[in-house]
Every structure is written in C-alpha cells, then in structure tokens.
Short mmCIF file of C-alpha atoms (C1' of nucleotides) and ligand atoms in Angstrom, two decimals:
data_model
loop_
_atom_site.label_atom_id
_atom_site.label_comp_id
_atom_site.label_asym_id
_atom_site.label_seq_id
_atom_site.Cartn_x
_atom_site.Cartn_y
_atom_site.Cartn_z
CA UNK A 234 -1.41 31.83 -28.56
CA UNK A 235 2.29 30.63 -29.73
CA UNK A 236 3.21 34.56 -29.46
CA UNK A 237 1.32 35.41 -26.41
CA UNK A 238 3.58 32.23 -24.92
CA UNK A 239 6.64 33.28 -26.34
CA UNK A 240 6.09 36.89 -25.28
CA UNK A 241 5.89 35.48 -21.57
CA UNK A 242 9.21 33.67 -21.87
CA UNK A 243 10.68 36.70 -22.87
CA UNK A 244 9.62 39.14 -20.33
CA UNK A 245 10.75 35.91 -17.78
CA UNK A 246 14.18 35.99 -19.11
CA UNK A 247 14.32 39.15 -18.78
CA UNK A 248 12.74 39.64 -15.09
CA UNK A 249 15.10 37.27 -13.98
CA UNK A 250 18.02 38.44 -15.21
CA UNK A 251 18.77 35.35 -17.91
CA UNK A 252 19.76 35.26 -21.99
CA UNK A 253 17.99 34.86 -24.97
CA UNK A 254 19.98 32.19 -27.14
CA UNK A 255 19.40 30.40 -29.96
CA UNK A 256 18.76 26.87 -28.32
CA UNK A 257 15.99 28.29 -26.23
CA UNK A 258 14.18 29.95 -29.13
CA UNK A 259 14.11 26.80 -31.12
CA UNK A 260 13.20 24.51 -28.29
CA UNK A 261 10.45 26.46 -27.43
CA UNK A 262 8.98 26.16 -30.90
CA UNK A 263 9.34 22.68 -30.82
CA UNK A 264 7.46 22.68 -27.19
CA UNK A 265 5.15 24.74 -28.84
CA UNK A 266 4.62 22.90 -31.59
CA UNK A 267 5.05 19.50 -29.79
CA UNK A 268 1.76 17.29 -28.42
CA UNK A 269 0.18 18.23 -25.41
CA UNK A 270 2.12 15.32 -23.19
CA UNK A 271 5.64 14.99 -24.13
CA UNK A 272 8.37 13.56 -22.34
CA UNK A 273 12.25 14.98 -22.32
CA UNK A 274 13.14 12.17 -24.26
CA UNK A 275 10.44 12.60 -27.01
CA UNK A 276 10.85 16.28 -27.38
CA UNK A 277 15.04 16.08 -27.39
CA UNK A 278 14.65 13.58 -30.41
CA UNK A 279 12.29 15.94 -32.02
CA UNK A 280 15.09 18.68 -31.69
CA UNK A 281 17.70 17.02 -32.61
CA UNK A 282 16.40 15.70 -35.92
CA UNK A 283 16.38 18.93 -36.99
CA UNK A 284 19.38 20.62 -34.49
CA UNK A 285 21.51 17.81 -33.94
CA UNK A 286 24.01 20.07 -32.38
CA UNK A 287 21.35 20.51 -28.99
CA UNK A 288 22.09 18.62 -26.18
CA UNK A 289 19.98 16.44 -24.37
CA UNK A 290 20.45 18.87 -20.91
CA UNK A 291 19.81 21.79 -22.62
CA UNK A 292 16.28 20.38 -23.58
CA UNK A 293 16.20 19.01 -20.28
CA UNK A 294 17.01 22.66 -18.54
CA UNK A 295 14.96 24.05 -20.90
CA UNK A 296 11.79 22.69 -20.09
CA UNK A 297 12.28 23.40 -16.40
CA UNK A 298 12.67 27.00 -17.24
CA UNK A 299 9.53 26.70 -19.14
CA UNK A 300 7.70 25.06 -15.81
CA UNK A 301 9.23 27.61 -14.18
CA UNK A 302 8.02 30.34 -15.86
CA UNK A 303 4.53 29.26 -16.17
CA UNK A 304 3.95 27.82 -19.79
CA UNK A 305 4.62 24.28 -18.67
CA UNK A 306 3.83 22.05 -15.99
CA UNK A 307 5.28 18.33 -15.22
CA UNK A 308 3.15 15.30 -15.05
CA UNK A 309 3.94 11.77 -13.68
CA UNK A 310 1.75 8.97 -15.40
CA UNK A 311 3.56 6.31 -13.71
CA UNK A 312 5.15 5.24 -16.30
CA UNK A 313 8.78 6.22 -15.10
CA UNK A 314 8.98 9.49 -17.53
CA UNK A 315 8.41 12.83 -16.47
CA UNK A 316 6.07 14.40 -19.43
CA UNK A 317 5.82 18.61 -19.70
CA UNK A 318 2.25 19.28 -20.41
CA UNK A 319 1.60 23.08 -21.97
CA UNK A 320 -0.49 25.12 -19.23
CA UNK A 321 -2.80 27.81 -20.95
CA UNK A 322 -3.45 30.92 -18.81
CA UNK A 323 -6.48 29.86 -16.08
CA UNK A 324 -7.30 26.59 -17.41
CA UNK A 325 -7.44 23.07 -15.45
CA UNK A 326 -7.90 20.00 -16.77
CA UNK A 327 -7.30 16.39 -15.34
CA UNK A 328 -6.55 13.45 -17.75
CA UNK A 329 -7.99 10.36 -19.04
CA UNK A 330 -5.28 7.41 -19.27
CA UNK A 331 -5.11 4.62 -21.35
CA UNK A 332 -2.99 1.47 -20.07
CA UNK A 333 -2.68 -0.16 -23.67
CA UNK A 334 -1.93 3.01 -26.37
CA UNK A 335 -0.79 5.66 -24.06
CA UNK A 336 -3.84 7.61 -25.18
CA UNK A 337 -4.32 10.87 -23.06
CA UNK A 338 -7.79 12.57 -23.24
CA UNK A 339 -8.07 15.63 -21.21
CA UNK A 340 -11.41 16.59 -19.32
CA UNK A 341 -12.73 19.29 -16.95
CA UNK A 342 -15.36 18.58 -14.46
CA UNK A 343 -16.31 21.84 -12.34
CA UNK A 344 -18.22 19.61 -10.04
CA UNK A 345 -15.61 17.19 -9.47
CA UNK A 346 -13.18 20.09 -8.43
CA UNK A 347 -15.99 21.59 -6.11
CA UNK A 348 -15.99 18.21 -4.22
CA UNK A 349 -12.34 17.93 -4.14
CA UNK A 350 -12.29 21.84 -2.28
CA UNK A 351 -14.88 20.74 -0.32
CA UNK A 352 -13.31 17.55 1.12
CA UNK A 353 -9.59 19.39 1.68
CA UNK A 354 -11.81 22.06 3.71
CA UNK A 355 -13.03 19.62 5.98
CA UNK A 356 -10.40 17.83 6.89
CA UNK A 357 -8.64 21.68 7.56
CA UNK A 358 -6.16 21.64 4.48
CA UNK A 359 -5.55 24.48 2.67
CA UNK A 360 -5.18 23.37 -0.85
CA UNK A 361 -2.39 24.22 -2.99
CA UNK A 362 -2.99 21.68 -6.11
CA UNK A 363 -4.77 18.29 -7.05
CA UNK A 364 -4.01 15.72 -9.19
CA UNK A 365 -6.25 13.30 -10.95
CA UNK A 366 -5.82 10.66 -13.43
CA UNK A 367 -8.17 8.12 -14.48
CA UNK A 368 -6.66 5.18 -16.20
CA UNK A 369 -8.17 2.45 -18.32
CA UNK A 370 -8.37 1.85 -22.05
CA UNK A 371 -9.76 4.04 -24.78
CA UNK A 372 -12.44 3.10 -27.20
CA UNK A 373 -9.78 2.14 -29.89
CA UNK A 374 -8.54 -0.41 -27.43
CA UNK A 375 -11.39 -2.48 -26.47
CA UNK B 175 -6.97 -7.90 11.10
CA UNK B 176 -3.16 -8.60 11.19
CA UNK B 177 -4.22 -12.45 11.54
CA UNK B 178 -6.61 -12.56 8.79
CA UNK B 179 -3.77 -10.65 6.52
CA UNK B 180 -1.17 -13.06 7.84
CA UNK B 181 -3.26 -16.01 6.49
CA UNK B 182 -3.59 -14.77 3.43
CA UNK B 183 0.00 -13.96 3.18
CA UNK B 184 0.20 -17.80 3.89
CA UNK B 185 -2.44 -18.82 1.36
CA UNK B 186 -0.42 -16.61 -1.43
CA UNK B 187 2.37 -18.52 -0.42
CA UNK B 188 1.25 -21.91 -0.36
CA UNK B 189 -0.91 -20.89 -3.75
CA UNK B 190 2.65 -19.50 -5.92
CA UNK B 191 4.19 -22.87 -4.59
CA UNK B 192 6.69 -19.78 -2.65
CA UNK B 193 8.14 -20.60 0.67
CA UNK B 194 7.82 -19.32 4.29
CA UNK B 195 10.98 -17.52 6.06
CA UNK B 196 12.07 -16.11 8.66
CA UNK B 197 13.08 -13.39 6.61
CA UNK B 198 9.16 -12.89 5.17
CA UNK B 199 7.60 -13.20 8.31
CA UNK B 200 9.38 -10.59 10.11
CA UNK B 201 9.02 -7.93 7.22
CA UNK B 202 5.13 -8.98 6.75
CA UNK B 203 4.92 -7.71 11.16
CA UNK B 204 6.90 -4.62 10.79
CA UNK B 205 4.60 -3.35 7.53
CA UNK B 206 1.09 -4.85 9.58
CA UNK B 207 2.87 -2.66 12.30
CA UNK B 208 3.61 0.26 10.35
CA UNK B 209 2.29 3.66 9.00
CA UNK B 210 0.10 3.09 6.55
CA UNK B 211 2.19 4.85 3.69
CA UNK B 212 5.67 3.69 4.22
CA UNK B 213 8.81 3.96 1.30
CA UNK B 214 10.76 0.70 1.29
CA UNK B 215 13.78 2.69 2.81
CA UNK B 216 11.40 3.55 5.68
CA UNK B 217 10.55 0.26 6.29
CA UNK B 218 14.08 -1.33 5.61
CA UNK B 219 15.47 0.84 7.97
CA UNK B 220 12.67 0.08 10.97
CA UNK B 221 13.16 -3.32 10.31
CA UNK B 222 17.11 -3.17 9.97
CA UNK B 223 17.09 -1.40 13.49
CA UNK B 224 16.00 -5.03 15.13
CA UNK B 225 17.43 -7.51 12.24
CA UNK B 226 20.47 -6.28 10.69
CA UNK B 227 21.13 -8.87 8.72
CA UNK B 228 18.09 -8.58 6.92
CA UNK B 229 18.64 -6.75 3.21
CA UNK B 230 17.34 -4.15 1.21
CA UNK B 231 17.09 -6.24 -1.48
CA UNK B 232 14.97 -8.61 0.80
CA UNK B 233 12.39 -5.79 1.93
CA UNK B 234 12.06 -4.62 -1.70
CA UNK B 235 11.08 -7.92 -2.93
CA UNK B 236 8.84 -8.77 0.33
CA UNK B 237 6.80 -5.61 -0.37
CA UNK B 238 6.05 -6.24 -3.85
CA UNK B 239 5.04 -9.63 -3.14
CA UNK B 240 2.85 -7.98 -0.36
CA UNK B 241 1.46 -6.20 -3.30
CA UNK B 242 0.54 -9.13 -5.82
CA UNK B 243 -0.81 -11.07 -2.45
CA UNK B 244 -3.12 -7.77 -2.28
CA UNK B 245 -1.91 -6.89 0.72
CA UNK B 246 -0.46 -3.55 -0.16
CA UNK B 247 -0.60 -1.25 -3.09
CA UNK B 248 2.26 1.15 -4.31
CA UNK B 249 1.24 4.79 -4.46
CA UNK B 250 3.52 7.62 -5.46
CA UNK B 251 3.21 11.21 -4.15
CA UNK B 252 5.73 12.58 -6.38
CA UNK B 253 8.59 13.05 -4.16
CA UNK B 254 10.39 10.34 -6.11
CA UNK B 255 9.92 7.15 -3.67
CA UNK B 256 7.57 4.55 -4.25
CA UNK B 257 5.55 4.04 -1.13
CA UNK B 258 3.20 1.03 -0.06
CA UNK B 259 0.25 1.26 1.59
CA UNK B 260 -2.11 -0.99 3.92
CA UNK B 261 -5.11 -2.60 1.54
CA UNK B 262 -8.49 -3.50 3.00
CA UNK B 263 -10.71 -5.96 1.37
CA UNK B 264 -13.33 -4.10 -0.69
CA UNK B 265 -11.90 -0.68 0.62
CA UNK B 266 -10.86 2.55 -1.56
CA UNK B 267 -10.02 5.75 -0.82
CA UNK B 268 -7.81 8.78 -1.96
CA UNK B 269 -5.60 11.43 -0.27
CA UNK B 270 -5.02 14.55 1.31
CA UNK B 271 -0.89 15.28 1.32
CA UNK B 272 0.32 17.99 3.00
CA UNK B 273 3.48 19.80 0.99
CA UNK B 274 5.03 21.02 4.26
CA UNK B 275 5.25 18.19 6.90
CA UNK B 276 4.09 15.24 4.45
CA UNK B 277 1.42 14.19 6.44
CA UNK B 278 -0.93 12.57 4.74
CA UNK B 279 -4.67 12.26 5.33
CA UNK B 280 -7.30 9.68 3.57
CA UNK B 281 -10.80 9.78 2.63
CA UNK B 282 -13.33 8.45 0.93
CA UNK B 283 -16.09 10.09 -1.49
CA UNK B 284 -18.63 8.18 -3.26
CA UNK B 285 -20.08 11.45 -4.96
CA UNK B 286 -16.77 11.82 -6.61
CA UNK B 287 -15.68 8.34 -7.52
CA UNK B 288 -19.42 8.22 -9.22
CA UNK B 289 -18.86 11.58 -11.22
CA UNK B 290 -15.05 9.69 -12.18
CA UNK B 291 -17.10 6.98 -13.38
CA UNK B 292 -19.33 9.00 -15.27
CA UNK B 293 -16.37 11.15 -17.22
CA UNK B 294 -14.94 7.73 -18.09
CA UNK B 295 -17.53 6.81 -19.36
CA UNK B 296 -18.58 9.81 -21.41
CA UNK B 297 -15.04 8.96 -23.16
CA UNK B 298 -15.84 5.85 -23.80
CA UNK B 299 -12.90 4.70 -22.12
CA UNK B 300 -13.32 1.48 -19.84
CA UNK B 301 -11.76 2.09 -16.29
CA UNK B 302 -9.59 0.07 -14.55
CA UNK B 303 -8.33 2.79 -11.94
CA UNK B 304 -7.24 5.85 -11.12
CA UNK B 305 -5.79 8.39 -8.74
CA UNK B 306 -6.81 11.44 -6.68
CA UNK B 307 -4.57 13.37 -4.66
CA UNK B 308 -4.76 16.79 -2.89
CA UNK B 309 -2.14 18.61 -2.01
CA UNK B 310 -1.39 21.34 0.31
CA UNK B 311 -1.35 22.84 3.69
CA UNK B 312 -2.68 20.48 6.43
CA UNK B 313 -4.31 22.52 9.58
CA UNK B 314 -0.85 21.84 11.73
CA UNK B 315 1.09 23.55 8.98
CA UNK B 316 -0.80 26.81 8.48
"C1'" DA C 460 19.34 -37.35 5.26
"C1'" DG C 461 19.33 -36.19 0.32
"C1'" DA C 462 17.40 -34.01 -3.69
"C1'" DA C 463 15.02 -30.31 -5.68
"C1'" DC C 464 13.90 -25.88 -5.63
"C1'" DA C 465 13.26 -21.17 -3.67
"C1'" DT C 466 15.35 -17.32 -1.02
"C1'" DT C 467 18.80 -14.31 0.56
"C1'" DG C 468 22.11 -10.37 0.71
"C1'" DA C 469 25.97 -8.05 -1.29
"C1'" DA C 470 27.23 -6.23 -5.20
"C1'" DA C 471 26.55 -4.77 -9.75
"C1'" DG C 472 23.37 -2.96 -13.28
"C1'" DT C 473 19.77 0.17 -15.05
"C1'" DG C 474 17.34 4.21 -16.56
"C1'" DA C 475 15.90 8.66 -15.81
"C1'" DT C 476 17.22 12.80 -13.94
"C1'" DA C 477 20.63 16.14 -12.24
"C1'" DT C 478 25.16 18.28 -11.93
"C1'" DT C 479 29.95 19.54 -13.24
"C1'" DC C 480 33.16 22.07 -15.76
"C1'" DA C 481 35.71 23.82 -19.65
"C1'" DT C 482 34.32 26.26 -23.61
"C1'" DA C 483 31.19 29.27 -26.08
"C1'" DA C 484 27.73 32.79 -26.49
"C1'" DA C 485 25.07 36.93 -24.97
"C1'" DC C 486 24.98 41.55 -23.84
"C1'" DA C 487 26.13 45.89 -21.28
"C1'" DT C 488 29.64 49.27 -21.80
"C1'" DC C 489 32.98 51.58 -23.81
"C1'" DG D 946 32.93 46.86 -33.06
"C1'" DA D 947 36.15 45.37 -29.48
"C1'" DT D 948 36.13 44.32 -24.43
"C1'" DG D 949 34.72 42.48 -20.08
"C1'" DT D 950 31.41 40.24 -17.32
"C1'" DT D 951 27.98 37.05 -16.78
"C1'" DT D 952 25.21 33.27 -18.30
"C1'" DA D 953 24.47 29.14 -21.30
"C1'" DT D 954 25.86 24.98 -23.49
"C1'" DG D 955 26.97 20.06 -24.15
"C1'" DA D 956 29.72 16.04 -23.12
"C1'" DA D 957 30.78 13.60 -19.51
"C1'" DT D 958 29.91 12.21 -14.98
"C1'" DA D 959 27.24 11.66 -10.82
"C1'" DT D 960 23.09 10.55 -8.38
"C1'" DC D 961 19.09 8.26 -6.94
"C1'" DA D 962 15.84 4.80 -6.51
"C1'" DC D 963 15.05 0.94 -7.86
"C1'" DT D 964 16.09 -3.85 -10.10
"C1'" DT D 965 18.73 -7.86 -11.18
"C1'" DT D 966 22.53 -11.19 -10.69
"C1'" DC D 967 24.70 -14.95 -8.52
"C1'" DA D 968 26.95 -17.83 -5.16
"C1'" DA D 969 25.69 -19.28 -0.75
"C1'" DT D 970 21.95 -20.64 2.20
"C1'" DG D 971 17.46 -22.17 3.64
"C1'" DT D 972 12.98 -24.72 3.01
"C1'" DT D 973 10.21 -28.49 1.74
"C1'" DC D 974 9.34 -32.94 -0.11
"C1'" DT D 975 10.34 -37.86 -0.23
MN1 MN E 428 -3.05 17.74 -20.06
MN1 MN E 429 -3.84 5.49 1.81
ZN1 ZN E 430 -5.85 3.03 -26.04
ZN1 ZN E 431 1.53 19.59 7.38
#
DNA sequence: AGAACATTGAAAGTGATATTCATAAACATC
DNA sequence: GATGTTTATGAATATCACTTTCAATGTTCT
C-alpha cells in the first residue's frame, strides 16, 4: 500500500514536470505513517520532531501536492483546521464525529449513497461529490 | 412568519435581559427579507446599502444572536465564509450546492436521515447532528 | 432626569492559510 | 563532475474572515 502510494507520487512528479527532494520523501512517510485525519499543524510537529530543519509551508505545500495528486483529500470538521485524510484507490467513506474527544469513526453505507444520487437526480444536478458527517459523542464519552 | 420570528426575537431579548435597537431591528428585516443562505458580508453589505452607518461588527454580532435565539443556523459550504440560514420550528433539511453558479437547492429525506440514525447508532455513538451536502452541477449549469 | 447597564462602530487582534523572495537543491546536458 | 536552467525551500510577510476591545452612545429602570 505505502509503495503503491509512493509509486503514484512519483510518476505525478514526474508527469508534471516537478522534483524529487528530500523534504517531500520524508513528509510523505510521515503522511503515510500519520492517522487517518491529521491536520497541517499536527503532521508539521510530527516532522519536525524528527526534521526540525522542515518548514511549516513546505508541509503545508506538501500536502496540497498530495491532494493534488490523488493520495489525499481535505476535510473540514468545523473545527477551524483543515485535516488531509489518506484516499485509497475507489473507496468512499463518510465519518462519524465526536463533539467531546475528537473521535473520528469512518463508515460506508451503499444505501445511503444510492439515496443521495437519487435525490441530486431529481432535482436535475449532476453530482460531482457529497459530504457527510454525523456528529455526536462516542461510546467512551457517554 | 416574519411576525411570529420577530416575537421571538423579542422574547430572546426580553428573556437574556438584552435590549431592543434600532440597530437589531433593522438587521433582524433585512435577514427575514433575505436569501435563505446569506454570508454576513452579503448581508452587511444589503443592509449597508440603506443604513450606512450601521457596522460590520454590528451585523456579525446580530446574526449570531439570531442564531442562539434559533432563528438562524450557520452552515458552511466550504468556500471559506460562514453563512446563516432561515430556521423553521421543527424543520430539517440538507443541500444540493451547485460548484459552478453556487446555487443552492434544499431537501428533505426521511429515508436517509433514518439510515443516519441507524449508522450512529450501530457505533454506538449518540447523535446530536450532522451534515449532508451534495455538490455539483445544477440543471442551469450543465 | 439620573443611574445602571447594554450596544455600537472603528480599529486592532487573532489564527489559519497563502504568498513572497532570496537562497538552495535537483537534474538535464555537456 | 562542473555548468546552467528550473524548481523547491523556509523565514518572513500578507491575507482573509472572523473576533474582540474600548470609548462613546443608547436603552431601560426608578
Ligand atoms: Mn476518513
Ligand atoms: Mn438551507
Ligand atoms: Zn468521544
Ligand atoms: Zn449552477
């Protein structure tokens, strides 16, 4: 998986015309590595405790490359951070919030997403993406 | 309706021990008045148009009271600016957003809300809300 | 009216993201 | 392996959308 991902950075670099360097290598291992949700700020700490010469934009540049090229994908879960979550080759998911811990379960409902292509046909909408989020607190937290 | 949500601006008020302006009063008819998903610039500038010596600062703080009064809610269709939208007693629904001309559509589906429940559920997670939006193409834009 | 308290608007502050720019690194070519 | 061209980096700065501050003003109660 880690090597089929890194394999696709490197034939994105190279289709667009861009350089291998040594800050890109090691941030994506730490992407890689890192939890499924991460925001810039949590992943540039992780760097930097072991790279403390890696800036903050790099990271931040980085990870937009890594939207950009397919092996990541922003979410917003209101909490005023953008996170990167990893995408994996024709898999959706939507998430499960919680509002106390920050807990993020992720579930796939094929008949949920039916219903959702069903109700943007109707209205005439040609659908391009969805989001869903359910928040409320996990079973640690009540 | 713009009566009934006029008293209960009034019955916030009088409940938070708040007071009635001018100021207030003229925001609360130019959001009753307006689209239903408006950014605070959008309405700060409508209202600005007629009453130019009423501030930013003024509509920001009159729409999140419109909020806690349960008047409006804030949404966010990730293009950076909080937006407020018209609450109905008892009323939910979710939305279609088109990428192109930003229109944006609402509906309601019980099937789907029940099958949200039901994945909450199955997590054992206890919900308090959540958030469904579809985006893409409405029929004007393709 | 006077006292007590809330509101206002301009300006300043905040926090996350985005950009600038001089320097450094990658890499195609010699 | 040195050279030249192009891209990347990181520190600093800018931006953007809020959010708060504070002195002046307005509202409400007695
Ligand atoms: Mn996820
Ligand atoms: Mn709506
Ligand atoms: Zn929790
Ligand atoms: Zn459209």
């Amino acid at each position: 998986m880690k090597r089929v991902k890194k394999k696709a950075f490197s034939d994105f670099i190279a289709r667009k015309g861009l350089k291998t360097t040594r800050q890109r290598d090691t941030i994506l291992d730490f992407f890689l590595a890192s939890d499924r949700h991460m925001s810039i700020e949590e992943l540039y700490l992780k760097v930097r405790a072991k790279h403390p010469n890696i800036g903050y934009a790099t990271v931040y540049r980085t990870l937009k490359l890594f939207a950009e090229a397919g092996l990541a994908r922003e979410i917003q879960f209101g909490d005023g951070q953008t996170r990167y979550e990893h995408v994996n080759e024709g898999e959706h998911h939507d998430h499960l919030v919680c509002t106390h811990c920050g807990t993020i379960v992720e579930f796939e409902n094929p008949v949920i997403e039916k219903l959702q292509d069903e109700v943007a046909t109707s209205h005439g909408f040609l659908i391009e993406t969805h989001k869903m989020e359910i928040y409320g607190l996990c079973p640690k937290c009540h």
